mmCIF file of C-alpha atoms in Angstrom:
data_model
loop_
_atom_site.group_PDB
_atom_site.id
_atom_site.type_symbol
_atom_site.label_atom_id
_atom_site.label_comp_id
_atom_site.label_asym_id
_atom_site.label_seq_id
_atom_site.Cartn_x
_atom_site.Cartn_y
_atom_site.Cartn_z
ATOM 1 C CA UNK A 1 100.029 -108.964 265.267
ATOM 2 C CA UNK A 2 103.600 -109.034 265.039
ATOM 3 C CA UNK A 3 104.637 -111.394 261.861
ATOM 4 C CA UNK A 4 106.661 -114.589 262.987
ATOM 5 C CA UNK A 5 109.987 -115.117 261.283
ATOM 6 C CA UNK A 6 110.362 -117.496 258.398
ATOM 7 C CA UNK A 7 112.929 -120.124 260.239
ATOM 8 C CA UNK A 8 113.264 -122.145 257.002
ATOM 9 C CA UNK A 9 114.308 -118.986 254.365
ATOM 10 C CA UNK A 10 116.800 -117.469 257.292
ATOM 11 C CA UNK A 11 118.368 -121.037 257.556
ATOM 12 C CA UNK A 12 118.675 -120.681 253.346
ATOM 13 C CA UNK A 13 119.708 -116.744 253.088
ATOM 14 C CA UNK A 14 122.343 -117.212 256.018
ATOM 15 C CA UNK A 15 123.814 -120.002 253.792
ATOM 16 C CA UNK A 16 123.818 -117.567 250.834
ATOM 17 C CA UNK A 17 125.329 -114.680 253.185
ATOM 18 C CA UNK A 18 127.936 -117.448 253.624
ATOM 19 C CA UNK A 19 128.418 -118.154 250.174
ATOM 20 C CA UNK A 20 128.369 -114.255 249.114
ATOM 21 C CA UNK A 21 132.192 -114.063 248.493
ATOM 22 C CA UNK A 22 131.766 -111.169 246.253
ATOM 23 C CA UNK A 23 129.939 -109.014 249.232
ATOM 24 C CA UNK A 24 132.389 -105.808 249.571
ATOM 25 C CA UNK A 25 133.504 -105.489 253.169
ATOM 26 C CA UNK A 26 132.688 -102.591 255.190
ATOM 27 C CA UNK A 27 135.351 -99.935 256.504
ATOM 28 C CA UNK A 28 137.553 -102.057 253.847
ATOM 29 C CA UNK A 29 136.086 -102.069 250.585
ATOM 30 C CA UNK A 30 133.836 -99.034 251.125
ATOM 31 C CA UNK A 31 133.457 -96.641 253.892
ATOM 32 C CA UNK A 32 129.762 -95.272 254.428
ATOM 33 C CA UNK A 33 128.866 -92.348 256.403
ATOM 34 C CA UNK A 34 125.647 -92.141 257.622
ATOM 35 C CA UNK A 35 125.638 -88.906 259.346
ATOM 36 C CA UNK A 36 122.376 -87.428 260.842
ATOM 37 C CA UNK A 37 118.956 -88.577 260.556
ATOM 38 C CA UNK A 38 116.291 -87.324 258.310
ATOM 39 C CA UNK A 39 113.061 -85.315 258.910
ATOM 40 C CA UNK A 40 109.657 -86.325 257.446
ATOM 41 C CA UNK A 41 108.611 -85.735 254.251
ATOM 42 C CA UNK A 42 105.339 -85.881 253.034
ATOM 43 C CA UNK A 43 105.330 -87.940 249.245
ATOM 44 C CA UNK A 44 105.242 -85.244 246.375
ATOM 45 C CA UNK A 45 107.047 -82.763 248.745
ATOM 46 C CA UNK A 46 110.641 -82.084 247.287
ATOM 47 C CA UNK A 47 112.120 -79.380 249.385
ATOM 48 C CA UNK A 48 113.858 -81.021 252.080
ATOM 49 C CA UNK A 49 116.418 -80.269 254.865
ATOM 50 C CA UNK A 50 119.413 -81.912 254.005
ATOM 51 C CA UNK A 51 120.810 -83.253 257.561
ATOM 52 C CA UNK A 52 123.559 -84.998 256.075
ATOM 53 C CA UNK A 53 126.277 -82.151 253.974
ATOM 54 C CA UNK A 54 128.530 -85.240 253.039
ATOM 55 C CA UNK A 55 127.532 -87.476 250.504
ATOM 56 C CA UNK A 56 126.650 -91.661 252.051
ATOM 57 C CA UNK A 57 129.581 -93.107 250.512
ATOM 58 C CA UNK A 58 132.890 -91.865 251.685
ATOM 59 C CA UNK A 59 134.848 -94.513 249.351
ATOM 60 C CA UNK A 60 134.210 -97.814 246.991
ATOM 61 C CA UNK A 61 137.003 -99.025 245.927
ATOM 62 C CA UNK A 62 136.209 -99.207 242.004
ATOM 63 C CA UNK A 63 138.890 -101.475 241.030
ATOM 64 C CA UNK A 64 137.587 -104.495 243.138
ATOM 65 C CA UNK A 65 134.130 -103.352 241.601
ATOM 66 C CA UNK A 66 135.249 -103.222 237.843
ATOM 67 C CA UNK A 67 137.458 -106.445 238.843
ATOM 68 C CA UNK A 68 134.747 -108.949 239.905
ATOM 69 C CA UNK A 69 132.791 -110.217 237.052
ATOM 70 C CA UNK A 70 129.016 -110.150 238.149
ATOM 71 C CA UNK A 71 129.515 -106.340 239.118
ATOM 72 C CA UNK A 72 131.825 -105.373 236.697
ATOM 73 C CA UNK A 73 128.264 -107.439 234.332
ATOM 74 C CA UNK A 74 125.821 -105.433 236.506
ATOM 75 C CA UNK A 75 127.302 -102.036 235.848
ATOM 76 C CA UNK A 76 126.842 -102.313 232.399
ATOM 77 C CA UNK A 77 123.258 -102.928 232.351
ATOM 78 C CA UNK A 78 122.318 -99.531 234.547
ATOM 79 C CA UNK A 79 122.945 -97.052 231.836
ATOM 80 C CA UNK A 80 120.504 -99.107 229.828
ATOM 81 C CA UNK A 81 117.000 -97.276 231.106
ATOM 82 C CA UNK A 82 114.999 -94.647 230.649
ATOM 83 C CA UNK A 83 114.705 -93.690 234.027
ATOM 84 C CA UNK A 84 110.858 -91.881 232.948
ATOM 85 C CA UNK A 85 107.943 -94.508 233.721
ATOM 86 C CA UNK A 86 105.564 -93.746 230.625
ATOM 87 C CA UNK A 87 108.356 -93.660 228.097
ATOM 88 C CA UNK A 88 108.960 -96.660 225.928
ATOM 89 C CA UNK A 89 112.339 -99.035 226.585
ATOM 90 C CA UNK A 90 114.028 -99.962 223.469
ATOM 91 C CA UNK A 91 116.320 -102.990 224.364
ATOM 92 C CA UNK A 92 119.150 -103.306 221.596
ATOM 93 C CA UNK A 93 120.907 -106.195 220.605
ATOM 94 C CA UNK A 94 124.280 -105.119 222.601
ATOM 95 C CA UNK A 95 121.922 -104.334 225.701
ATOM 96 C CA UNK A 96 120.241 -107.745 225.140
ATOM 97 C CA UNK A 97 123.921 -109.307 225.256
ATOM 98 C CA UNK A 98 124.950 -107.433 228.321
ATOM 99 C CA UNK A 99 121.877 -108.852 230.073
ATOM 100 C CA UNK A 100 122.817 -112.338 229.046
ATOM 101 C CA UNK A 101 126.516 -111.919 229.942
ATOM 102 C CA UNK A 102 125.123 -110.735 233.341
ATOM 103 C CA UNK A 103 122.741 -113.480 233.906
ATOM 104 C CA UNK A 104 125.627 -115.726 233.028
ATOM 105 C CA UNK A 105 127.604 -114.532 235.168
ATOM 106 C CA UNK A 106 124.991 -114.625 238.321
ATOM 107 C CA UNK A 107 124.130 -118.093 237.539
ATOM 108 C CA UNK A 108 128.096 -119.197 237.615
ATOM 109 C CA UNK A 109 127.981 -117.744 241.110
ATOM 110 C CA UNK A 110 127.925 -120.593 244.246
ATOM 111 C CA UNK A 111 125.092 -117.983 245.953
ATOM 112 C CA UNK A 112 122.652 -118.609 242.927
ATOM 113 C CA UNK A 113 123.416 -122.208 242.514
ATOM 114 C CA UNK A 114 122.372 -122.960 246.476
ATOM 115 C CA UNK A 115 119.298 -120.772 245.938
ATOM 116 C CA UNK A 116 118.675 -122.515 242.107
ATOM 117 C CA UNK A 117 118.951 -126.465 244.140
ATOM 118 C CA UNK A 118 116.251 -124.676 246.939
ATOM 119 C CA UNK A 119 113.946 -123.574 244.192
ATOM 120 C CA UNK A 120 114.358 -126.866 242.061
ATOM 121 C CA UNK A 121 113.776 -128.951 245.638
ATOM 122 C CA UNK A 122 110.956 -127.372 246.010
ATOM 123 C CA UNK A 123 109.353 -127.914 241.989
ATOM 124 C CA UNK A 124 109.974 -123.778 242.015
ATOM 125 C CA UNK A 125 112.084 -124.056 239.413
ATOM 126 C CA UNK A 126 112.927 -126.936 236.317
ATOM 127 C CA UNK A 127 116.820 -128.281 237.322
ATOM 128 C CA UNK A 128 117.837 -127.248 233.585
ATOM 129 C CA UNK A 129 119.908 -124.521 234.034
ATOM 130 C CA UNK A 130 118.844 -122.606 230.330
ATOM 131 C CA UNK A 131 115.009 -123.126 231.470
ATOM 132 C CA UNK A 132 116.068 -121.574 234.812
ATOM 133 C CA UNK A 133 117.881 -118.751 232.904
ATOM 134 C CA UNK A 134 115.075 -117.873 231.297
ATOM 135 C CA UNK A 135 113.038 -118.067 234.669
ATOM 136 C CA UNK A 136 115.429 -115.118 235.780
ATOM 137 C CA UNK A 137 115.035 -113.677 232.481
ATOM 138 C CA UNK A 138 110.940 -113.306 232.873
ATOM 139 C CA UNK A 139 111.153 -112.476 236.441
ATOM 140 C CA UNK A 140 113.754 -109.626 236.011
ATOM 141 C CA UNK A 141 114.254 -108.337 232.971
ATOM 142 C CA UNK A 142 110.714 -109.403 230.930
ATOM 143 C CA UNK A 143 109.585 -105.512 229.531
ATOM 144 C CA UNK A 144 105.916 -104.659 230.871
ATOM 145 C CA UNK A 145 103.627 -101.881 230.954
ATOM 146 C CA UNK A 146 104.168 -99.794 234.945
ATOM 147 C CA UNK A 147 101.445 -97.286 233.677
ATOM 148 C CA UNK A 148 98.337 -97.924 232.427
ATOM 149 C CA UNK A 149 97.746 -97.364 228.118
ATOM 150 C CA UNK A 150 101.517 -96.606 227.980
ATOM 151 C CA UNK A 151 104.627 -98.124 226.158
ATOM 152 C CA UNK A 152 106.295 -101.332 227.934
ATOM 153 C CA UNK A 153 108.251 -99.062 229.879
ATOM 154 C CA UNK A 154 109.420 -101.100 232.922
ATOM 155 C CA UNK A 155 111.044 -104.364 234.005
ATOM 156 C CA UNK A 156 111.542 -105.532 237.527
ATOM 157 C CA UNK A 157 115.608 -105.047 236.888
ATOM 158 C CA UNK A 158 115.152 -101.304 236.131
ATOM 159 C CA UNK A 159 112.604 -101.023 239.260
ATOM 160 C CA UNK A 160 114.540 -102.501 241.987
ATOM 161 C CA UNK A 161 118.270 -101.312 240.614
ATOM 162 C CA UNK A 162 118.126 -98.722 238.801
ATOM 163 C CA UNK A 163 115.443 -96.587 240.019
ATOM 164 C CA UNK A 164 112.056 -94.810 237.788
ATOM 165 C CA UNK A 165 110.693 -91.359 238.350
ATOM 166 C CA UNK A 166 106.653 -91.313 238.022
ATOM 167 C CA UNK A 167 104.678 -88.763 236.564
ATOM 168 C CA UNK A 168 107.381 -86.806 237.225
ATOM 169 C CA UNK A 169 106.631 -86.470 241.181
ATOM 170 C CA UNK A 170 107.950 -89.573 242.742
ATOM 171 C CA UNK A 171 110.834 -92.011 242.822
ATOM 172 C CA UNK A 172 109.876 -95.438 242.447
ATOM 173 C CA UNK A 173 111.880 -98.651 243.247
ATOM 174 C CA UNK A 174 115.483 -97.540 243.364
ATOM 175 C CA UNK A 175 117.289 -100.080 246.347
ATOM 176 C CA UNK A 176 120.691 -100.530 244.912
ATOM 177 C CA UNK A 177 123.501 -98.909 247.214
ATOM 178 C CA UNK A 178 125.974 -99.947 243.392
ATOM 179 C CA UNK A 179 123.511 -97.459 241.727
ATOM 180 C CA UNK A 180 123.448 -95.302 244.498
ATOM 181 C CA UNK A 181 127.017 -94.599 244.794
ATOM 182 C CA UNK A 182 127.491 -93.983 241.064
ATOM 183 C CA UNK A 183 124.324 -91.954 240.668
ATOM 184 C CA UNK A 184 125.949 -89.730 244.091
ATOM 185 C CA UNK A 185 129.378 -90.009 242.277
ATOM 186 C CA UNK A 186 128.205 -88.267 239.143
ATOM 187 C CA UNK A 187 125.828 -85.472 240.987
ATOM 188 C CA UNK A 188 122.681 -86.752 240.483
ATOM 189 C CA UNK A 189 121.890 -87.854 243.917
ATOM 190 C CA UNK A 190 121.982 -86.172 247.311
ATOM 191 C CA UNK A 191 121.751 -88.451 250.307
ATOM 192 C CA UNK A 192 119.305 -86.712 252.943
ATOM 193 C CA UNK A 193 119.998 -88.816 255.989
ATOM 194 C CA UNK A 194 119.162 -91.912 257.529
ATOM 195 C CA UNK A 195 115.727 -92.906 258.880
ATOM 196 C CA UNK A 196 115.449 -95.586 261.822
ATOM 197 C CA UNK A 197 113.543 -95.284 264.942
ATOM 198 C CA UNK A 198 115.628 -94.037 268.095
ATOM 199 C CA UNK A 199 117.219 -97.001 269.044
ATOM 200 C CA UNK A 200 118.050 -98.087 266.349
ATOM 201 C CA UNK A 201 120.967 -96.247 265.051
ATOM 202 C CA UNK A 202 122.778 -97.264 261.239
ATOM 203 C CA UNK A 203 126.155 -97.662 261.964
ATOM 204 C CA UNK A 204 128.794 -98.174 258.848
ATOM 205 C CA UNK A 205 128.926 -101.043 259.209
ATOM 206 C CA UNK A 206 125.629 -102.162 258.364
ATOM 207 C CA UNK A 207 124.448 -104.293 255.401
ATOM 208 C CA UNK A 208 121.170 -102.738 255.041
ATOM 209 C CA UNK A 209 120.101 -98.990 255.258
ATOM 210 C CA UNK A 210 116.800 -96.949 255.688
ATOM 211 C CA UNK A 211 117.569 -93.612 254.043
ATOM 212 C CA UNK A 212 116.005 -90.658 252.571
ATOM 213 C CA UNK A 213 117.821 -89.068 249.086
ATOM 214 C CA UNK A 214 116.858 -86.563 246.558
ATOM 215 C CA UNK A 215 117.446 -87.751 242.458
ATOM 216 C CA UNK A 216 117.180 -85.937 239.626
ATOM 217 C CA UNK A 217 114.892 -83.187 241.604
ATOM 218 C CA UNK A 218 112.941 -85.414 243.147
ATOM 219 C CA UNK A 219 112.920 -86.700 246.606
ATOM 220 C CA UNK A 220 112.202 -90.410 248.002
ATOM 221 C CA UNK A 221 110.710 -89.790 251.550
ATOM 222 C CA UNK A 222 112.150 -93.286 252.693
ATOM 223 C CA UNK A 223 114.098 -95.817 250.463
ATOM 224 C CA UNK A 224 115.838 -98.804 251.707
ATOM 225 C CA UNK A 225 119.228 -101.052 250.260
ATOM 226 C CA UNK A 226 120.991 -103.954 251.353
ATOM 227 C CA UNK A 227 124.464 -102.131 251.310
ATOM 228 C CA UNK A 228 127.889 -103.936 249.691
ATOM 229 C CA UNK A 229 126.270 -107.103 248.902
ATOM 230 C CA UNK A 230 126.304 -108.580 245.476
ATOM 231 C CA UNK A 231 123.680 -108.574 242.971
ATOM 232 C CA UNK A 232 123.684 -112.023 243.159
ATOM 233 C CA UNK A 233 122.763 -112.129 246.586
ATOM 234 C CA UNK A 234 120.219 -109.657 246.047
ATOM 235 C CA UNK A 235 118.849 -112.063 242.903
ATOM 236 C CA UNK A 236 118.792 -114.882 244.895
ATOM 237 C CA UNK A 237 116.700 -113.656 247.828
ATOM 238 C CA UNK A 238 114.030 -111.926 245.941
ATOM 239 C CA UNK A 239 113.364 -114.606 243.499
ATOM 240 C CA UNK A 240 113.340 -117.502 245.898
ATOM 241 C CA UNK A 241 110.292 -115.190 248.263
ATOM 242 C CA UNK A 242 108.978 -114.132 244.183
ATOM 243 C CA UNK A 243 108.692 -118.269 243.511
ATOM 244 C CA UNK A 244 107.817 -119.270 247.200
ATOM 245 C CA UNK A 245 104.746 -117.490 246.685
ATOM 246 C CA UNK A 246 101.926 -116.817 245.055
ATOM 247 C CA UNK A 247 100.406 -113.957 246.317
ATOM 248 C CA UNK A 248 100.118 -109.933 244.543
ATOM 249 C CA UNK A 249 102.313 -108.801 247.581
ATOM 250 C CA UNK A 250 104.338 -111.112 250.212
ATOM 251 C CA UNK A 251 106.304 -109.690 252.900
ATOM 252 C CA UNK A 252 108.905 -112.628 254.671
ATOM 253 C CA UNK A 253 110.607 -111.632 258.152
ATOM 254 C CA UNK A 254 113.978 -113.457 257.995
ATOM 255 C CA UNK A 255 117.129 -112.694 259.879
ATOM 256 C CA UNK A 256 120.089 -112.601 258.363
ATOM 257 C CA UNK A 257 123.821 -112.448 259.471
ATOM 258 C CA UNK A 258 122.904 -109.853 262.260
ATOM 259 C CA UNK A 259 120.197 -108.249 261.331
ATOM 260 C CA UNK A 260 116.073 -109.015 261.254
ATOM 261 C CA UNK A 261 114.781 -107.911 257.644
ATOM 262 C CA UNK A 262 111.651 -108.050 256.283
ATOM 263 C CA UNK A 263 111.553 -108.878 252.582
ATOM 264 C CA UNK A 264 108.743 -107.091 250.048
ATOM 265 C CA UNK A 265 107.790 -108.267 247.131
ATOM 266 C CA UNK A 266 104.935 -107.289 244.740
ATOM 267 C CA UNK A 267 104.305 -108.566 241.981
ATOM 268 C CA UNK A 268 103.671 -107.762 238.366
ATOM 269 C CA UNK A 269 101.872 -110.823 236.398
ATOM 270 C CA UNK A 270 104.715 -113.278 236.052
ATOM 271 C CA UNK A 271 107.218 -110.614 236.323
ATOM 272 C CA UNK A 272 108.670 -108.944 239.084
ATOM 273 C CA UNK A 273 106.996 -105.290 240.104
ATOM 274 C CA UNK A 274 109.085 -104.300 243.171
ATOM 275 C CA UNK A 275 111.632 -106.225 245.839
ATOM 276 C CA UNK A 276 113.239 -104.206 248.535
ATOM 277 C CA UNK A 277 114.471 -104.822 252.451
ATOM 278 C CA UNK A 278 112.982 -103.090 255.264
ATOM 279 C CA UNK A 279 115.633 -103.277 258.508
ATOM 280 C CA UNK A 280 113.440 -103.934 261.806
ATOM 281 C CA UNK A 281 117.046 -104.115 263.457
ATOM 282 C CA UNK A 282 120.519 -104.633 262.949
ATOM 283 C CA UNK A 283 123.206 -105.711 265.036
ATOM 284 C CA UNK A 284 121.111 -108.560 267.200
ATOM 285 C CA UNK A 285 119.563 -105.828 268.302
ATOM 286 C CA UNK A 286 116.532 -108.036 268.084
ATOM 287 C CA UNK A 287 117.715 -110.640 270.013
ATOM 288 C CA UNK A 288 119.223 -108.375 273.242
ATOM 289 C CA UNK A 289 115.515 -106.714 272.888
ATOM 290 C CA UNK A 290 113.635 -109.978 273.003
ATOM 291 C CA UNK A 291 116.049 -111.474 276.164
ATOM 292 C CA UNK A 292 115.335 -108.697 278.542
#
C-alpha cells in the first residue's frame, strides 16, 4: 500500500523552505557533482568500486558558511564527538556553551519560530521559549546509552550530523551534506556514487541526495542528506514529525519545494535515535508520473 502524503506537514515544511534564508544555493553557493551511480553493497562489506573518482562537492563557499551565524554555531559543535558508539562522551563546559550558543542561534531563526507556533498550536510544545529550548535540548542533544551496558555514548545531534561507527563494522546515522563536505575536505570520506532508481537521476541541483560513501574505513551501503539547507531547517522538520508523534518509528511522506520525501524518525525514549530523508523523487517528477 503506497503511503498517502501528509497534506497538512507539506503545507508547514513548504512555509519553512520559504522561510530558509540561510539555505546555500546550488551551482552558486556550492557546486555538487554527482557523477556515476553506485553498485550494491551488502552491510559489513567494505571493499567497494568507487564509480565516482571526484569527490561530491566540487565547491562550498566557506566564507558564506563561517559568515552566517547558525552554521558558523553548528560547525563548532561537530568536532565535539567521539565518533566510536560504545565509548563514553564527555561534554565540557565550553562544548556545553557551544551547544547553547547554537540552540540560540536556531531558535532566533524565522524557520524555527513558524515550526515552534505549529508545535505550540498544537499543545506539542509550552509557548515559553526557555521551556522550548530545553525541549530541543532533550530531543537533540540529551546523552543516552546507543549500546546496551555501555557508557552514555550517543545523542540524537551526534547521530543524525555527525555520524557513529558501530562495533567497528558499520556507519550509523551520518545525513549532514555540512559534515560531509568537511569530513571529504579533510580525507576522511570518499563519496562512492549516487543511488536512485533509473529514472530518477540526482542532478546538482537537488536538495536531497541518496548516496553511498566510505568513512574512516568503513562503508555506508546507502545514506541519504538534504543537501545546502540549514540546520535549522533540518531541526525544524524532524522535531515537529519527533512531537507529532508518538510512535518507536514514524515515517511522514511530504513534498517539499520539488521534491516528494519521506521523513524517518525513530526514536530513543524521549530523545531522538535517528532522523533522515529518503527522496522518492525530485524535480515533480512525482507529479509528471502521476498525470500520465
Amino acid at each position: 500500500m503506497t503511503q498517502a502524503v501528509n497534506q497538512e506537514l507539506s503545507t508547514l515544511f513548504n512555509e519553512l523552505w520559504t522561510l530558509d534564508v540561510n539555505r546555500m544555493t546550488p551551482a552558486v553557493d556550492y557546486t555538487i557533482s554527482t557523477q556515476g551511480r553506485a553498485g550494491f553493497v551488502n552491510q559489513g562489506n567494505h571493499v567497494v568500486q568507487d564509480h565516482a573518482s571526484l569527490p561530491l562537492f566540487s565547491s562550498v563557499n566557506e566564507t558564506k558558511l563561517n559568515n552566517i551565524n547558525t552554521f558558523s554555531r553548528f560547525t563548532k559543535l561537530l568536532d565535539n564527538y567521539e565518533h566510536s558508539t560504545g565509548t563514553a562522551e564527555r561534554v565540557t563546559a565550553e562544548e556545553r556553551t557551544e551547544i547553547n550558543l547554537f540552540l540560540d542561534a536556531v531558535l532566533e531563526t524565522e524557520v524555527m519560530k513558524r515550526a515552534h507556533r505549529y508545535l505550540v498550536s498544537k499543545g506539542k510544545s509550552s509557548s515559553i521559549l526557555r521551556l522550548f529550548k530545553s525541549q530541543l535540548h532533550l530531543i537533540w542533544f540529551q546523552l543516552y546509552r546507543r549500546q546496551r551496558n555501555a557508557d552514555l555514548d550517543s545523542s540524537g545531534f551526534e547521530h543524525v550530523f555527525v555520524g557513529e561507527t558501530k562495533s567497528g563494522t558499520e556507519i550509523v546515522g551520518f545525513h549532514n551534506w555540512v559534515q560531509f563536505y568537511l569530513q571529504e575536505k579533510n580525507s576522511n570520506l570518499d563519496y562512492k556514487g549516487y543511488k536512485a532508481r533509473d529514472h530518477d537521476l540526482p542532478d546538482q541541483d537537488d536538495h536531497v541526495l541518496n548516496l553511498q560513501f566510505s568513512w574512516h574505513g568503513l562503508v555506508k551501503p546507502v545514506g541519504s542528506a538534504f543537501i545546502g539547507t540549514s540546520p535549522e531547517f533540518e531541526m525544524a522538520l524532524f522535531t515537529v514529525v519527533f512531537l507529532m508523534n508518538t510512535e518507536r518509528s514514524t515515517t511522514v511522506l511530504v513534498n517539499i519545494d520539488q521534491c516528494q520525501i519521506e521523513l524517518v524518525v525513530i526514536r530513543h525514549g524521549r530523545s531522538l535515535g535517528t532522523a533522515y530523508p529518503k527522496l522518492h523523487s525530485s524535480n515533480s517528477r512525482h507529479i509528471r508520473q502521476n498525470s500520465h
